[in-house]
Amino acid sequence: MKLLVVNADDFGFTRDVNAGIVEAHRHGILTATTLMATGDAFDDAVRLARETPSLDIGCHLVLVQAPGLPSTIPQLIQAVALGRIRIYDELVKQVRRIVDAGLNPTHLDTHKHTHLLPPVLEAVARISEEFRIPWVRRPFDFPLQPGGVGWKNKLMRLMSGRFRSALGRHHCRSTDWFAGFKLTGSYGSEDLIDVIRALPEGVTEFMCHPGRCGDDLRSARTRLKESREEELRALTAPEVRVALAEAGVRLVSYRELTESESGIPQRT
């Protein structure tokens, strides 16, 4: 069985990003998104989420590139090492803002994958357990599987194993596989079809960043601008749906996985 969650990061970043995410869901293959409580367009995203109940909502937790937080990953690492940032308190505040808006998040991930840092992962896993938000992203692209060669592959497999162990201590769930990290900002429909054809058995999350590139996004601090429209075109391309059917891949959301009576067995 091949199940695919197509999840858009950055919901709430700008209004034009919000519009593109909703379009990718209504007219394409996108099934879920993660909401930035720190985003300038948070209120617009909440409104759209209420208007689009079929769109599965999660939390895109932010520790960099937001007011009062470090600007870069190296600055975050330094702040963590020196104890200058209260990771758990900051992330709980963001989750509570989303919950207080009347939304029921089903999954967690982090901006710039900061939960690869052990102290951040511990805070995210704790929040997952306390708020009963069962799914946490495990951001290791699926080509990195047992049997790969080279020191980078071995390092990533080691990190992946430790990552899953940390999630297990807090009874968190994660998909069997993850894809999209290497493609972000540089793919079209044919590249997406190649991913679909290569999907392994089990549950895969495909991370994406669709959006409309309007004035708000053009003035925002991000490298992903025009590429968001390219991703949107790929996610809504008719040939992509054909490829899903031919490959025997079923689209699902985290909400559907959680509500499934039988559940989906986790790969060990």
C-alpha positions as semicolon CSV with decimal commas, in nm:
position;residue;x (nm);y (nm);z (nm)
1;M;0,000;0,000;0,000
2;K;0,133;0,342;-0,097
3;L;-0,018;0,641;0,083
4;L;0,088;1,000;0,020
5;V;0,038;1,308;0,237
6;V;0,109;1,624;0,035
7;N;0,183;1,894;0,292
8;A;0,248;2,264;0,227
9;D;0,468;2,458;0,467
10;D;0,431;2,831;0,542
11;F;0,052;2,872;0,568
12;G;0,012;3,217;0,722
13;F;0,338;3,354;0,580
14;T;0,174;3,598;0,335
15;R;-0,175;3,631;0,190
16;D;-0,058;3,527;-0,157
17;V;0,109;3,217;-0,016
18;N;-0,215;3,136;0,164
19;A;-0,412;3,172;-0,159
20;G;-0,177;2,938;-0,345
21;I;-0,195;2,673;-0,075
22;V;-0,574;2,672;-0,075
23;E;-0,576;2,658;-0,457
24;A;-0,337;2,361;-0,452
25;H;-0,579;2,184;-0,218
26;R;-0,902;2,271;-0,399
27;H;-0,773;2,207;-0,750
28;G;-0,471;1,985;-0,699
29;I;-0,326;1,705;-0,489
30;L;-0,238;1,896;-0,171
31;T;-0,400;1,737;0,136
32;A;-0,248;1,922;0,432
33;T;-0,064;2,233;0,542
34;T;0,120;2,364;0,847
35;L;0,032;2,705;0,987
36;M;0,285;2,964;1,108
37;A;0,156;3,130;1,424
38;T;0,423;3,397;1,370
39;G;0,319;3,471;1,011
40;D;0,204;3,816;0,899
41;A;-0,101;3,656;0,734
42;F;-0,199;3,433;1,027
43;D;-0,552;3,573;1,056
44;D;-0,610;3,532;0,682
45;A;-0,491;3,172;0,704
46;V;-0,728;3,099;0,994
47;R;-1,017;3,241;0,792
48;L;-0,926;3,026;0,492
49;A;-0,888;2,718;0,712
50;R;-1,239;2,767;0,848
51;E;-1,371;2,809;0,493
52;T;-1,188;2,496;0,377
53;P;-1,258;2,225;0,637
54;S;-1,122;1,950;0,411
55;L;-0,774;2,105;0,436
56;D;-0,583;1,930;0,716
57;I;-0,410;2,183;0,944
58;G;-0,088;2,140;1,141
59;C;0,162;2,371;1,313
60;H;0,473;2,506;1,139
61;L;0,681;2,589;1,446
62;V;0,922;2,880;1,411
63;L;1,249;2,946;1,596
64;V;1,428;3,151;1,329
65;Q;1,346;3,444;1,100
66;A;1,071;3,592;1,318
67;P;1,062;3,896;1,549
68;G;1,249;3,833;1,872
69;L;1,406;3,511;1,742
70;P;1,747;3,437;1,584
71;S;1,781;3,526;1,217
72;T;1,984;3,223;1,111
73;I;2,037;2,859;1,206
74;P;2,394;2,926;1,335
75;Q;2,255;3,203;1,556
76;L;1,987;2,966;1,684
77;I;2,248;2,699;1,763
78;Q;2,449;2,956;1,957
79;A;2,141;3,077;2,145
80;V;2,049;2,718;2,235
81;A;2,403;2,639;2,350
82;L;2,411;2,947;2,571
83;G;2,062;2,895;2,708
84;R;1,937;3,224;2,567
85;I;1,615;3,088;2,420
86;R;1,334;2,909;2,601
87;I;1,253;2,664;2,323
88;Y;0,956;2,486;2,480
89;D;0,791;2,809;2,601
90;E;0,825;2,974;2,259
91;L;0,683;2,678;2,071
92;V;0,398;2,619;2,317
93;K;0,296;2,983;2,272
94;Q;0,271;2,927;1,897
95;V;0,067;2,608;1,929
96;R;-0,170;2,773;2,175
97;R;-0,231;3,061;1,935
98;I;-0,338;2,813;1,669
99;V;-0,556;2,612;1,908
100;D;-0,710;2,929;2,055
101;A;-0,810;3,029;1,700
102;G;-1,043;2,729;1,702
103;L;-0,829;2,498;1,488
104;N;-0,748;2,137;1,571
105;P;-0,394;2,067;1,448
106;T;-0,305;1,710;1,359
107;H;0,067;1,737;1,286
108;L;0,383;1,931;1,368
109;D;0,690;2,038;1,173
110;T;0,941;2,320;1,205
111;H;1,056;2,608;0,992
112;K;1,399;2,526;0,844
113;H;1,375;2,178;1,005
114;T;1,510;2,314;1,334
115;H;1,383;2,005;1,519
116;L;1,684;1,823;1,380
117;L;1,855;1,992;1,677
118;P;1,812;1,754;1,977
119;P;1,685;2,020;2,225
120;V;1,428;2,141;1,971
121;L;1,321;1,785;1,890
122;E;1,269;1,715;2,260
123;A;1,046;2,023;2,293
124;V;0,847;1,936;1,980
125;A;0,798;1,575;2,090
126;R;0,687;1,690;2,436
127;I;0,435;1,929;2,280
128;S;0,309;1,653;2,052
129;E;0,236;1,435;2,353
130;E;0,090;1,710;2,574
131;F;-0,140;1,857;2,309
132;R;-0,223;1,517;2,158
133;I;-0,101;1,626;1,816
134;P;0,011;1,281;1,706
135;W;0,220;1,333;1,391
136;V;0,570;1,486;1,377
137;R;0,768;1,527;1,057
138;R;1,079;1,309;1,021
139;P;1,264;1,506;0,753
140;F;1,488;1,253;0,582
141;D;1,430;1,212;0,207
142;F;1,325;0,858;0,113
143;P;1,621;0,781;-0,121
144;L;1,825;0,760;0,201
145;Q;1,730;0,399;0,271
146;P;1,926;0,102;0,405
147;G;2,168;-0,013;0,140
148;G;2,284;0,336;0,041
149;V;2,656;0,401;0,034
150;G;2,882;0,685;0,136
151;W;2,944;0,863;0,466
152;K;2,661;1,114;0,414
153;N;2,410;0,834;0,367
154;K;2,537;0,654;0,676
155;L;2,522;0,974;0,883
156;M;2,167;1,049;0,774
157;R;2,055;0,692;0,850
158;L;2,209;0,724;1,198
159;M;2,035;1,057;1,257
160;S;1,708;0,913;1,130
161;G;1,726;0,623;1,375
162;R;1,798;0,850;1,670
163;F;1,523;1,085;1,558
164;R;1,264;0,806;1,551
165;S;1,382;0,685;1,893
166;A;1,331;1,033;2,040
167;L;0,979;1,051;1,895
168;G;0,900;0,706;2,030
169;R;0,975;0,811;2,388
170;H;0,687;1,060;2,364
171;H;0,453;0,830;2,169
172;C;0,473;1,048;1,857
173;R;0,399;0,912;1,512
174;S;0,576;0,989;1,189
175;T;0,538;0,878;0,830
176;D;0,750;0,592;0,703
177;W;0,912;0,816;0,445
178;F;0,961;1,181;0,358
179;A;1,029;1,355;0,027
180;G;1,057;1,706;-0,111
181;F;1,361;1,847;0,068
182;K;1,591;1,817;-0,233
183;L;1,326;1,933;-0,480
184;T;1,203;2,243;-0,300
185;G;1,223;2,551;-0,521
186;S;1,322;2,367;-0,837
187;Y;1,063;2,121;-0,964
188;G;0,784;2,094;-1,217
189;S;0,517;1,836;-1,291
190;E;0,758;1,588;-1,451
191;D;0,983;1,593;-1,145
192;L;0,682;1,538;-0,921
193;I;0,571;1,247;-1,139
194;D;0,918;1,093;-1,103
195;V;0,880;1,110;-0,723
196;I;0,536;0,951;-0,739
197;R;0,664;0,663;-0,953
198;A;0,949;0,601;-0,709
199;L;0,741;0,604;-0,389
200;P;0,810;0,305;-0,163
201;E;0,544;0,105;0,016
202;G;0,404;0,273;0,327
203;V;0,315;0,632;0,411
204;T;0,518;0,918;0,263
205;E;0,494;1,290;0,334
206;F;0,580;1,513;0,039
207;M;0,677;1,861;0,155
208;C;0,595;2,150;-0,078
209;H;0,584;2,530;-0,089
210;P;0,313;2,645;-0,331
211;G;0,189;3,002;-0,348
212;R;0,101;3,298;-0,560
213;C;0,390;3,539;-0,611
214;G;0,223;3,873;-0,541
215;D;0,351;4,195;-0,387
216;D;0,345;4,056;-0,031
217;L;0,564;3,760;-0,118
218;R;0,799;3,963;-0,336
219;S;0,873;4,192;-0,043
220;A;0,910;3,907;0,209
221;R;1,237;3,765;0,331
222;T;1,253;3,427;0,158
223;R;1,436;3,267;-0,132
224;L;1,118;3,092;-0,245
225;K;0,921;3,338;-0,457
226;E;0,856;3,264;-0,827
227;S;0,925;2,898;-0,751
228;R;0,607;2,883;-0,542
229;E;0,398;2,942;-0,853
230;E;0,594;2,670;-1,032
231;E;0,517;2,429;-0,749
232;L;0,151;2,531;-0,761
233;R;0,136;2,449;-1,132
234;A;0,293;2,110;-1,068
235;L;0,055;2,026;-0,783
236;T;-0,250;2,111;-0,995
237;A;-0,131;1,952;-1,321
238;P;-0,377;1,688;-1,455
239;E;-0,094;1,457;-1,552
240;V;0,013;1,433;-1,188
241;R;-0,323;1,286;-1,089
242;V;-0,289;1,038;-1,375
243;A;0,052;0,937;-1,243
244;L;-0,093;0,879;-0,894
245;A;-0,356;0,645;-1,035
246;E;-0,107;0,457;-1,252
247;A;0,132;0,411;-0,959
248;G;-0,145;0,295;-0,724
249;V;-0,082;0,581;-0,481
250;R;-0,367;0,705;-0,260
251;L;-0,374;1,062;-0,130
252;V;-0,444;1,095;0,242
253;S;-0,426;1,358;0,515
254;Y;-0,289;1,325;0,866
255;R;-0,644;1,357;0,993
256;E;-0,745;1,052;0,787
257;L;-0,448;0,854;0,912
258;T;-0,538;0,939;1,272
259;E;-0,905;0,856;1,227
260;S;-0,838;0,528;1,047
261;E;-0,981;0,248;1,261
262;S;-0,710;0,004;1,168
263;G;-0,425;0,254;1,181
264;I;-0,112;0,243;0,970
265;P;0,170;0,024;1,105
266;Q;0,495;0,211;1,161
267;R;0,814;0,099;0,988
268;T;1,094;0,012;1,232
